[in-house]
Structure formats: C-alpha cells, structure tokens
Coordinates of C-alpha atoms in Angstrom, one line a residue:
M132 CA -28.7 -29.6 17.3
E133 CA -25.4 -27.7 16.7
K134 CA -22.3 -29.1 18.2
D135 CA -20.8 -27.1 21.0
T136 CA -17.6 -25.9 19.3
N137 CA -15.2 -23.2 20.2
K138 CA -16.3 -21.3 17.1
K139 CA -19.6 -20.4 18.8
H140 CA -17.6 -18.3 21.3
I141 CA -15.4 -16.6 18.6
K142 CA -16.3 -13.5 16.7
F143 CA -14.4 -13.5 13.5
D144 CA -13.6 -10.2 11.8
T145 CA -14.9 -11.2 8.4
S146 CA -16.6 -13.9 6.4
V147 CA -13.3 -14.6 4.7
Q148 CA -12.0 -15.9 8.0
I149 CA -15.0 -18.1 8.4
L150 CA -14.4 -19.6 5.0
K151 CA -10.7 -20.2 5.8
Y152 CA -11.7 -21.8 9.1
E153 CA -14.2 -24.1 7.5
V154 CA -11.6 -25.3 5.0
L155 CA -8.9 -25.8 7.6
K156 CA -11.3 -27.6 10.0
R157 CA -12.5 -30.1 7.3
V158 CA -8.9 -30.8 6.2
A159 CA -7.9 -31.3 9.8
E160 CA -10.9 -33.7 10.5
N161 CA -9.9 -35.9 7.5
A162 CA -6.2 -35.8 8.5
F163 CA -7.0 -37.0 12.0
N164 CA -9.3 -39.7 10.6
D165 CA -6.9 -40.8 7.8
T166 CA -9.6 -40.1 5.2
L167 CA -8.0 -37.1 3.5
D168 CA -7.2 -39.0 0.3
K169 CA -10.7 -40.5 0.1
N170 CA -12.6 -37.3 0.8
I171 CA -10.4 -34.6 -0.7
L172 CA -12.7 -34.0 -3.7
S173 CA -15.8 -33.7 -1.6
I174 CA -14.6 -31.1 0.9
A175 CA -15.2 -28.2 -1.5
K176 CA -18.8 -29.2 -2.2
E177 CA -19.5 -29.5 1.6
V178 CA -18.0 -26.1 2.4
V179 CA -19.8 -24.3 -0.4
D180 CA -23.2 -26.0 0.3
D181 CA -22.9 -25.2 4.1
L182 CA -21.7 -21.6 3.8
N183 CA -23.5 -20.7 0.5
P184 CA -21.2 -17.7 -0.2
N185 CA -23.1 -16.7 -3.3
V186 CA -20.7 -14.0 -4.5
R187 CA -19.3 -15.6 -7.6
C188 CA -20.9 -16.1 -11.0
C189 CA -22.0 -19.7 -10.1
I190 CA -21.7 -22.4 -7.5
Y191 CA -19.2 -24.2 -9.6
K192 CA -16.7 -21.4 -9.5
E193 CA -17.3 -21.1 -5.7
R194 CA -16.3 -24.8 -5.4
A195 CA -13.3 -24.4 -7.7
I196 CA -12.0 -21.6 -5.6
V197 CA -12.5 -23.6 -2.4
Q198 CA -10.6 -26.5 -4.0
E199 CA -7.7 -24.1 -4.6
R200 CA -7.9 -23.0 -0.9
I201 CA -7.7 -26.6 0.1
K202 CA -4.5 -26.9 -1.9
V203 CA -3.0 -24.0 0.0
A204 CA -4.2 -25.6 3.3
L205 CA -2.2 -28.7 2.2
G206 CA 1.0 -26.7 1.8
G207 CA 0.4 -24.8 -1.5
D208 CA 2.8 -24.4 -4.4
K209 CA 6.0 -26.2 -3.5
L210 CA 7.9 -24.3 -6.2
N211 CA 7.0 -21.0 -4.6
D212 CA 9.4 -20.2 -1.7
N213 CA 7.0 -17.7 -0.2
V214 CA 4.6 -18.8 2.5
I215 CA 2.0 -16.4 1.1
E216 CA 0.5 -17.0 -2.3
V217 CA -2.2 -15.7 -4.6
I218 CA -5.1 -17.9 -5.5
D219 CA -5.5 -16.7 -9.1
I220 CA -9.1 -18.0 -9.6
A221 CA -10.2 -16.1 -6.5
C222 CA -8.6 -12.8 -7.5
D223 CA -11.7 -10.9 -8.6
E224 CA -10.1 -8.7 -11.3
C225 CA -10.1 -5.5 -9.2
S226 CA -9.7 -2.3 -11.1
I227 CA -6.2 -1.7 -12.2
N228 CA -6.6 2.0 -12.9
R229 CA -6.0 4.0 -9.8
F230 CA -8.1 7.1 -10.9
I231 CA -11.4 6.9 -12.6
V232 CA -13.9 9.6 -13.7
T233 CA -17.3 9.1 -12.1
N234 CA -20.8 10.3 -13.2
A235 CA -20.4 13.3 -10.9
C236 CA -18.3 14.9 -13.7
R237 CA -20.2 18.0 -15.1
G238 CA -17.9 18.7 -18.0
C239 CA -17.4 22.2 -16.6
L240 CA -15.9 25.1 -18.5
A241 CA -13.0 25.6 -16.1
K242 CA -11.5 22.1 -16.9
K243 CA -9.2 22.3 -13.9
C244 CA -8.5 18.6 -14.1
Q245 CA -7.1 19.0 -17.6
E246 CA -5.1 22.0 -16.7
S247 CA -3.6 20.3 -13.7
C248 CA -2.3 17.2 -15.7
R249 CA 1.3 17.7 -16.8
F250 CA 1.2 14.5 -18.9
G251 CA -1.7 15.4 -21.2
A252 CA -3.7 12.4 -20.0
I253 CA -7.0 14.3 -19.6
S254 CA -9.3 15.0 -22.5
F255 CA -13.1 15.7 -22.9
D256 CA -15.6 13.6 -24.7
S257 CA -19.3 14.5 -24.8
K258 CA -18.8 17.1 -22.1
K259 CA -17.2 14.6 -19.7
S260 CA -13.5 14.3 -18.8
K261 CA -11.7 11.1 -19.9
I262 CA -8.4 9.7 -18.7
D263 CA -5.9 8.3 -21.2
Y264 CA -4.3 5.5 -19.1
S265 CA -1.4 5.1 -21.5
K266 CA -0.3 8.6 -20.4
C267 CA -1.5 8.7 -16.8
K268 CA 1.3 8.6 -14.2
E269 CA -1.2 8.3 -11.3
C270 CA 0.1 11.5 -9.7
G271 CA -3.4 12.4 -8.4
K272 CA -3.3 16.1 -9.5
C273 CA -6.6 15.8 -11.4
K274 CA -8.4 14.4 -8.4
E275 CA -7.1 17.3 -6.2
A276 CA -8.2 19.9 -8.9
C277 CA -11.7 18.7 -9.6
P278 CA -14.3 21.0 -7.9
Y279 CA -16.9 18.3 -7.9
D280 CA -14.8 15.5 -6.5
A281 CA -15.8 13.6 -9.6
I282 CA -12.4 11.8 -9.9
A283 CA -12.2 8.9 -7.6
E284 CA -9.1 7.0 -6.4
V285 CA -9.6 3.3 -6.5
R286 CA -6.7 1.1 -5.4
R287 CA -6.7 -2.6 -5.0
P288 CA -7.1 -3.4 -1.3
C289 CA -4.1 -5.8 -1.3
M290 CA -1.8 -3.2 -3.0
K291 CA -3.1 -0.4 -0.8
S292 CA -2.3 -2.5 2.3
C293 CA 1.2 -3.6 1.1
Y294 CA 3.5 -0.9 2.5
P295 CA 6.7 -2.6 1.0
K296 CA 5.1 -2.4 -2.4
A297 CA 5.6 -6.1 -3.0
L298 CA 2.2 -6.4 -4.8
S299 CA 1.5 -5.6 -8.4
Y300 CA -0.7 -7.1 -11.1
N301 CA -0.4 -9.1 -14.3
T302 CA -1.4 -6.7 -17.1
E303 CA -2.9 -9.5 -19.1
S304 CA -4.8 -11.6 -16.5
K305 CA -5.2 -8.6 -14.1
K306 CA -4.4 -11.0 -11.2
A307 CA -2.4 -9.9 -8.2
V308 CA 1.3 -10.8 -8.3
I309 CA 3.7 -11.0 -5.2
D310 CA 7.3 -9.9 -5.6
N311 CA 9.0 -12.3 -3.2
N312 CA 12.1 -10.1 -3.2
K313 CA 10.1 -7.3 -1.6
C314 CA 7.6 -9.3 0.5
I315 CA 8.2 -9.4 4.2
Q316 CA 5.3 -11.8 5.0
C317 CA 3.6 -9.2 7.2
G318 CA 0.2 -10.7 6.1
A319 CA -1.4 -7.3 5.5
C320 CA -2.6 -8.5 2.1
V321 CA -4.0 -11.7 3.5
I322 CA -6.3 -9.9 5.9
N323 CA -7.2 -7.0 3.6
C324 CA -8.2 -8.9 0.4
P325 CA -12.0 -8.8 0.4
F326 CA -12.2 -12.0 -1.5
G327 CA -9.7 -14.0 0.4
A328 CA -7.6 -14.5 -2.8
I329 CA -4.3 -14.2 -0.9
M330 CA -3.6 -16.9 1.7
D331 CA -0.8 -18.2 3.9
K332 CA 0.3 -21.8 3.3
S333 CA -0.6 -24.2 6.1
S334 CA 1.3 -27.1 7.6
I335 CA -1.8 -28.3 9.5
V336 CA -1.7 -31.8 8.0
D337 CA 2.1 -32.1 8.7
V338 CA 1.5 -31.1 12.3
I339 CA -1.3 -33.7 12.7
N340 CA 0.9 -36.4 11.2
L341 CA 3.7 -35.4 13.6
I342 CA 1.4 -35.8 16.5
K343 CA 0.1 -39.2 15.3
D344 CA 3.6 -40.5 14.6
N345 CA 4.5 -41.0 18.4
S346 CA 8.2 -41.7 17.6
K347 CA 9.3 -38.4 19.3
K348 CA 7.8 -36.1 21.8
V349 CA 6.0 -33.1 20.2
Y350 CA 6.1 -29.8 22.1
A351 CA 3.7 -26.9 21.4
I352 CA 5.2 -23.5 22.2
I353 CA 2.5 -20.8 22.5
A354 CA 3.0 -17.1 21.8
P355 CA 2.0 -14.6 24.6
A356 CA -0.6 -13.2 22.2
I357 CA -2.8 -16.3 22.8
A358 CA -4.1 -14.6 26.0
S359 CA -6.2 -12.3 23.8
Q360 CA -7.7 -14.9 21.6
F361 CA -10.0 -17.3 23.4
K362 CA -11.9 -14.8 25.5
G363 CA -13.8 -16.2 28.4
N364 CA -11.4 -19.1 28.8
H365 CA -8.4 -18.9 31.0
I366 CA -5.0 -19.7 29.4
N367 CA -4.7 -22.8 31.6
K368 CA -7.8 -24.3 29.9
V369 CA -6.3 -23.5 26.5
I370 CA -3.1 -25.4 27.5
T371 CA -5.1 -28.5 28.4
A372 CA -7.0 -28.3 25.1
I373 CA -3.8 -28.1 23.2
K374 CA -2.4 -31.2 25.1
T375 CA -5.6 -33.0 24.3
L376 CA -4.8 -32.6 20.6
G377 CA -1.9 -34.9 21.2
F378 CA 1.0 -32.6 22.1
D379 CA 3.2 -34.1 24.8
D380 CA 3.8 -30.7 26.5
V381 CA 3.0 -27.0 26.1
L382 CA 5.5 -24.2 27.0
E383 CA 5.1 -20.5 26.9
V384 CA 7.2 -18.6 24.4
A385 CA 7.1 -15.8 27.1
L386 CA 9.8 -17.8 28.9
G387 CA 11.9 -17.6 25.7
A388 CA 11.2 -13.8 25.7
D389 CA 12.7 -13.5 29.2
L390 CA 15.8 -15.3 28.0
V391 CA 16.0 -13.0 25.0
A392 CA 15.6 -9.9 27.1
L393 CA 18.6 -11.0 29.2
H394 CA 20.7 -11.9 26.2
E395 CA 19.8 -8.7 24.3
F396 CA 20.7 -6.6 27.3
N397 CA 24.2 -8.3 27.4
E398 CA 24.6 -7.8 23.7
F399 CA 23.7 -4.2 24.0
A400 CA 26.1 -3.7 26.9
N401 CA 28.9 -5.2 24.8
Y402 CA 27.9 -3.4 21.6
G403 CA 28.6 0.0 23.2
E404 CA 26.3 2.8 24.4
E405 CA 27.1 5.0 21.4
S406 CA 26.1 2.4 18.9
F407 CA 22.6 1.7 17.5
L408 CA 20.8 -1.7 17.9
T409 CA 17.4 -2.9 16.7
S410 CA 15.3 -5.7 18.2
S411 CA 15.1 -9.1 16.4
C412 CA 11.9 -10.5 17.7
C413 CA 9.6 -9.5 14.9
P414 CA 10.6 -11.5 11.7
S415 CA 8.8 -9.0 9.4
F416 CA 10.7 -6.1 11.0
V417 CA 14.0 -8.0 10.5
S418 CA 13.1 -8.8 6.9
F419 CA 12.0 -5.1 6.3
I420 CA 15.4 -3.9 7.4
E421 CA 17.2 -6.5 5.3
K422 CA 15.2 -5.7 2.1
K423 CA 14.7 -1.9 2.4
F424 CA 17.6 -0.8 4.7
P425 CA 20.4 -3.3 4.0
M426 CA 23.0 -0.8 5.2
L427 CA 21.5 -1.4 8.7
K428 CA 21.7 -5.2 8.7
D429 CA 24.6 -5.3 11.1
N430 CA 22.6 -3.2 13.5
I431 CA 20.0 -5.9 13.9
S432 CA 20.4 -7.7 17.3
N433 CA 22.2 -11.0 16.9
T434 CA 19.9 -12.5 19.6
V435 CA 17.4 -15.1 18.3
S436 CA 13.7 -14.5 18.6
P437 CA 11.8 -15.8 21.7
M438 CA 10.4 -18.7 19.5
I439 CA 13.9 -19.9 18.8
A440 CA 15.1 -19.3 22.4
I441 CA 12.4 -21.5 23.9
A442 CA 13.1 -24.2 21.2
R443 CA 16.7 -24.3 22.1
L444 CA 15.8 -24.6 25.8
I445 CA 13.7 -27.6 24.9
K446 CA 16.4 -29.2 22.8
K447 CA 18.8 -28.8 25.7
T448 CA 16.7 -31.3 27.7
D449 CA 15.2 -33.3 24.9
E450 CA 17.4 -33.1 21.7
N451 CA 15.2 -35.5 19.7
S452 CA 12.0 -33.5 20.3
N453 CA 9.7 -32.0 17.6
I454 CA 8.6 -28.4 18.2
V455 CA 5.5 -26.6 16.8
F456 CA 5.1 -22.8 17.4
I457 CA 1.5 -21.6 17.7
G458 CA 1.0 -17.8 17.4
P459 CA -0.5 -14.9 15.5
C460 CA 2.3 -14.5 12.9
I461 CA 2.5 -15.6 9.3
A462 CA 6.1 -14.3 9.1
K463 CA 7.2 -17.0 11.6
K464 CA 6.4 -19.6 8.9
M465 CA 9.2 -17.9 6.9
E466 CA 11.5 -17.4 9.9
I467 CA 11.9 -21.1 10.6
L468 CA 13.2 -21.6 7.0
R469 CA 16.1 -19.2 7.5
E470 CA 19.5 -21.0 7.1
E471 CA 20.9 -19.9 10.4
I472 CA 18.1 -21.4 12.4
K473 CA 16.6 -24.0 10.0
G474 CA 15.4 -27.1 11.8
E475 CA 15.1 -25.7 15.3
V476 CA 11.3 -25.4 15.0
N477 CA 9.6 -28.0 12.9
Y478 CA 6.3 -26.1 12.0
V479 CA 4.5 -22.9 12.7
M480 CA 0.7 -22.7 13.2
T481 CA -1.5 -19.7 13.5
F482 CA -4.3 -19.3 16.1
E483 CA -6.7 -19.7 13.1
E484 CA -5.2 -23.2 12.5
L485 CA -5.3 -24.1 16.2
L486 CA -9.0 -23.3 16.4
A487 CA -9.6 -25.4 13.3
M488 CA -7.7 -28.4 14.8
L489 CA -9.5 -28.1 18.2
D490 CA -13.0 -28.1 16.5
A491 CA -11.9 -30.9 14.2
K492 CA -11.4 -33.0 17.3
D493 CA -14.5 -31.7 19.1
I494 CA -12.3 -30.3 21.9
C495 CA -14.2 -27.5 23.7
I496 CA -11.9 -25.3 25.7
D497 CA -14.5 -24.3 28.2
K498 CA -15.0 -27.9 29.1
C499 CA -11.3 -28.5 29.8
V500 CA -9.7 -28.6 33.2
D501 CA -6.9 -26.2 34.1
G502 CA -3.5 -27.2 32.8
M503 CA -0.1 -26.1 33.8
S504 CA 2.9 -24.8 31.8
E505 CA 6.3 -23.4 32.4
N506 CA 5.6 -19.7 33.1
G507 CA 7.2 -16.7 31.5
S508 CA 7.5 -13.6 33.6
L509 CA 5.2 -10.5 33.5
Y510 CA 7.7 -8.9 31.1
G511 CA 8.1 -11.9 28.9
R512 CA 4.3 -12.0 28.4
M513 CA 4.3 -8.3 27.5
F514 CA 6.3 -9.1 24.3
A515 CA 2.9 -9.6 22.7
R516 CA 2.2 -5.9 22.4
S517 CA 4.1 -2.9 21.1
G518 CA 6.5 -1.6 23.6
G519 CA 6.8 -4.9 25.5
V520 CA 10.3 -5.7 24.4
L521 CA 11.4 -2.2 25.4
E522 CA 9.9 -2.5 28.8
A523 CA 11.5 -5.9 29.4
I524 CA 15.0 -4.7 28.5
K525 CA 14.5 -1.5 30.6
H526 CA 13.6 -3.8 33.5
V527 CA 16.8 -5.9 33.0
V528 CA 18.9 -2.6 32.8
N529 CA 17.4 -1.5 36.1
E530 CA 18.2 -4.9 37.6
Y531 CA 21.7 -5.5 36.3
G532 CA 23.1 -2.5 34.6
Q533 CA 22.2 0.7 36.3
D534 CA 25.3 2.5 34.9
I535 CA 24.5 1.7 31.3
Y536 CA 23.1 4.5 29.2
F537 CA 20.0 2.9 27.6
N538 CA 18.0 5.3 25.4
P539 CA 15.3 3.2 23.6
Q540 CA 12.4 4.0 21.3
S541 CA 9.7 1.8 19.9
A542 CA 8.2 1.8 16.4
N543 CA 4.6 0.7 16.4
G544 CA 3.5 -0.4 13.0
I545 CA 5.2 -0.5 9.6
K546 CA 4.9 3.2 8.9
E547 CA 6.6 4.1 12.2
C548 CA 9.2 1.5 11.5
D549 CA 10.0 3.0 8.1
A550 CA 10.2 6.5 9.5
K551 CA 12.5 5.5 12.4
L552 CA 14.8 3.4 10.2
M553 CA 15.0 6.2 7.7
Q554 CA 16.3 8.4 10.5
A555 CA 18.7 5.7 11.5
K556 CA 19.9 5.4 7.9
F557 CA 21.0 9.0 7.9
K558 CA 22.2 8.8 11.6
R559 CA 19.5 11.2 12.8
I560 CA 17.7 8.9 15.2
Q561 CA 17.7 10.0 18.8
C562 CA 18.1 6.6 20.5
N563 CA 20.5 3.7 20.8
F564 CA 18.0 0.9 20.8
L565 CA 14.9 0.5 18.5
E566 CA 12.1 -1.9 19.1
G567 CA 10.2 -2.5 15.9
M568 CA 6.8 -4.2 15.5
I569 CA 5.4 -4.3 11.9
C570 CA 1.8 -5.1 13.1
T571 CA 0.3 -2.0 14.6
G572 CA -0.2 -2.8 18.3
G573 CA 2.2 -5.6 18.2
C574 CA 1.7 -9.4 17.9
I575 CA -1.8 -9.2 19.3
N576 CA -2.8 -7.8 15.9
G577 CA -1.0 -10.3 13.8
P578 CA -2.6 -11.7 10.6
G579 CA -3.1 -15.1 12.1
T580 CA -5.2 -13.9 15.0
L581 CA -8.9 -14.8 15.3
N582 CA -9.9 -11.2 15.8
H583 CA -8.5 -7.7 16.1
D584 CA -10.3 -6.5 19.2
I585 CA -9.3 -3.2 20.8
K586 CA -9.5 -5.0 24.1
N587 CA -6.7 -7.4 23.2
N588 CA -4.1 -5.1 24.8
K589 CA -5.9 -5.3 28.1
E590 CA -6.2 -9.1 27.9
V591 CA -2.4 -9.4 27.5
D592 CA -1.8 -7.0 30.5
I593 CA -4.0 -9.2 32.7
Y594 CA -2.2 -12.3 31.4
G595 CA 1.1 -10.7 32.4
K596 CA 0.0 -9.8 35.9
E597 CA -1.2 -13.4 36.5
S598 CA 2.3 -14.8 36.0
D599 CA 4.0 -16.6 38.8
Y600 CA 7.0 -14.4 38.2
Q601 CA 6.9 -10.6 38.3
N602 CA 10.5 -10.2 37.3
I603 CA 12.8 -11.9 34.7
K604 CA 15.5 -13.0 37.2
D605 CA 13.1 -15.3 39.0
S606 CA 11.6 -16.9 35.8
T607 CA 15.1 -17.7 34.3
E608 CA 17.1 -18.5 37.4
K609 CA 16.8 -22.3 37.1
Y610 CA 18.1 -22.3 33.6
N611 CA 21.4 -20.4 34.3
D612 CA 23.4 -23.6 34.3
L613 CA 22.3 -24.7 30.9
M614 CA 24.6 -22.2 29.1
L615 CA 22.1 -21.6 26.3
D616 CA 23.6 -20.1 23.1
L617 CA 21.1 -17.5 21.9
K618 CA 23.1 -16.1 19.0
K619 CA 21.7 -16.3 15.5
Y620 CA 25.1 -16.1 13.8
K621 CA 28.2 -17.7 15.4
D622 CA 30.6 -15.2 13.9
R623 CA 29.0 -12.1 15.3

C-alpha cells in the first residue's frame, strides 16, 4: 500500500521534476536518519529502479547521472561560485547547429536559399541544399527564403530560454557551458532543459543538520508564493507541517515585504520625484541591471529585499538565531552570498526541497492542525505576483504621501524588463519608479515552484484577502520602535 505522501496531491510539470524530487527526498531521508554516508552509493540504484526512466543508452548511465544529481543535491561543485551548474554526463549532446536542411528540400531550380545567403554557406549536393557551418552566421535568411519550409531552426532548449545569453556549448564535448559573468540565476535553463542536465545546488543536508543541532533557534521564513503551491491545504496547515520538521518558528516574508514597501516609499520620497528608481526585491532583476545595464546600478533601490528585511527583524529579537528562507526562487540562493548582506540568512530552500523534506519525514500537510504565524498584510502577500510591489507602494503613497508625484510602471518577465531598462538607459522611460520581475507572472512562476498553474495568481489573491491586516500600517505598527535598518549599503 502506497504511503499517504504530499506528492500524491501535487501535479508536477514534468518528469524531470519527479526525478529531482526523488533524489532530494532520499537524500533528506538519509540525512534525517544519519545514514547518508552508509547509503550514498545505493540511492542512485534505488531511484533508477523505482522510476525506470529508460531514456539513456543503458541503466548504468541512468544510475551514473543520478549519482551526479546526488552530488548537486549535496551542494555541488565547491569550486564553482554559481548556484546553478551543468551535469555534463546528463547533457544529451543537443544539436549545436541552429539551422538544418530537412528531407523536405526538393533541390528546386529557384535556389532561393542559396541566393539569400550573403556568406556563401549554401551549396547543392545531389539536388539537395547543404549548409557549410564554417561559413554560416546563423542569420536565418535561408530559412525565410525557402518556399518549402525545408530549413528548420533547431536551438538548444537551454540556450533558447537563456535571455541573458549566459549559455553556450563546448565545441569539443558539445556540452552546455554557463558563463557566470552573464548568468543572473533566473533558473530558466533549469526548468527548460528536457533532460534535467542543469540543476540548482541544494543545501537540504545543511538545513537538516541545522535543525538537528539544537544549539540555536532555527526560523523558517516563507515566501508569499507558497500560497499557490500546496493546493487544497490552507497555509496554516503548511505552517504546522514546517514546524513539525523541527523549525522553532515560521514567519511570513510578506511581513518583510510590508516593511520594504514603507522603506522604499521613504527612499523614493528622499530620492526626488524627477529621479528614476527601480525595485530591489527580485535578485535576478537586480543582477540583470548590474550585468547588462551597469550605468543604472545607482538607480536600484537601496532597500533590502523582503527576505532580508524579515531576517533583520528576527535578529533584532534573537540575534543568535539561524534563518532559512523557503520560496520559489533559485536566485535567492545567490542573493544571500552577496557581501553586503552575507550571513543574514543562513540557507535558502525551494518549494521543491521543502516537499522532499516533508515526505522524507512522512509529514502529511492535510493531516496537520492549523498553525499560526506573524501575518503580513494584504499588500505584503501580493509581492508574490507581478505588479504587487507597485500596488503596495501606491498604497503607502496614498496613506502617507498624497502630495508626492509617484508615476510607476511594472515590467513583467525578462523581455519587458530588458525593454524598459533600455528605455531608462536612454532616458526615454515614462515613469519614475520601475518594478521588475524576471519570472513572467512574478514569484509564483519561479523555477523552484512545484507547478506553474495559471490559477496560481488567484490563489495568491485569496491568500492576501485572508490576512488579518488589510493595510500595511496595521501590520507594521508594533515594530515601529525597533528602528530597523533596511539599507543594503550604509554609504548610500
């Protein structure tokens, strides 16, 4: 009889996610039971025998790949500073040539493909066109010109999904390569690689050891996007489930979002209405600006993200505490390593890793009683979706600064972020505040979510309306005397 796990109530987007979950769950089980060293070599065999993926050349390669996935689940390559890495053996040697001639080619008399190519890369062999890849510049003119649509465009899914162009390939091994200087840890490659050959490093074992240590209190801080993940289970049950794992307390990052909205409003007011400011909540958005639009770095809000805001609130009352962020974002794993905030949050976990831990301990959310947490407001909870930051600051402007000229815009997804930032670069943007979310739809569509359901937006709205506080003033009033410093940089 199958165990009643949370997985039974979750619909994953792909089989890649199921494989990732199974690896993380087994690693977590052994970490909880102190048997990781003993069983580390048997986990791969168990996973492959249970799932029977059957897409590689043989079962031994399947096991070898899972063994590499286990290494990433244990923290990955310590010499690689990026939190995302390529599992070389799993990279299935996708085609490296962007354009290929298919069997639909008729070798026609017109030879429009050849005429359209300015680089002399098209020739004909046995009445069929042929591309000389040493000359091809991948301009696509031949594809446009072919009357039979016989030239197909084939791009690696990871490279196609990587808007910052941080992905290339090794010409000898044909394996994917990440340029860490361009990567913004958005996770698009992680969720779009059909073979799961790109994976985010996990701290799941470190978190379990932290919980088991008992020398300090360990707080879990949960992102507002969690409301859209465990459908059919109220957030209060999820809070109890997380505490059952061994966390001493659970707090909503939405409360940190409320504090950020207030601080960002004050920063904007002091910055000047004629200036231009961008939000700082999405770490991939911040990284995108720093790497592609460095001339706009000083326009990034100096307010910390909601994750760091709630961490600082906890440290004000318990300075010896350990803090673990649980959310949908891979980029948060990189954010906590930034020099200006390093050490404020100990570890970051995704919702995928949370599910694995819960099932490793046989904790069923639907069997938990309702728990309680420090509430964020309606507006703080709305930070989970695109436009939420903007709505929160608008609310604060209406409450505290009616005379301030606040003309905001939001950028939903990386393409919109790029377009708006390009306008800002040339001083053509028609706003004085820009909210940027790299994931289309916002955090609810982050790469660490369990699914990307179109109903997730609705779930977050319901979650917001259920808050004990319908305005930011009420949710933050009791913390006014703490004098929290929410600046990232002291000298700005």
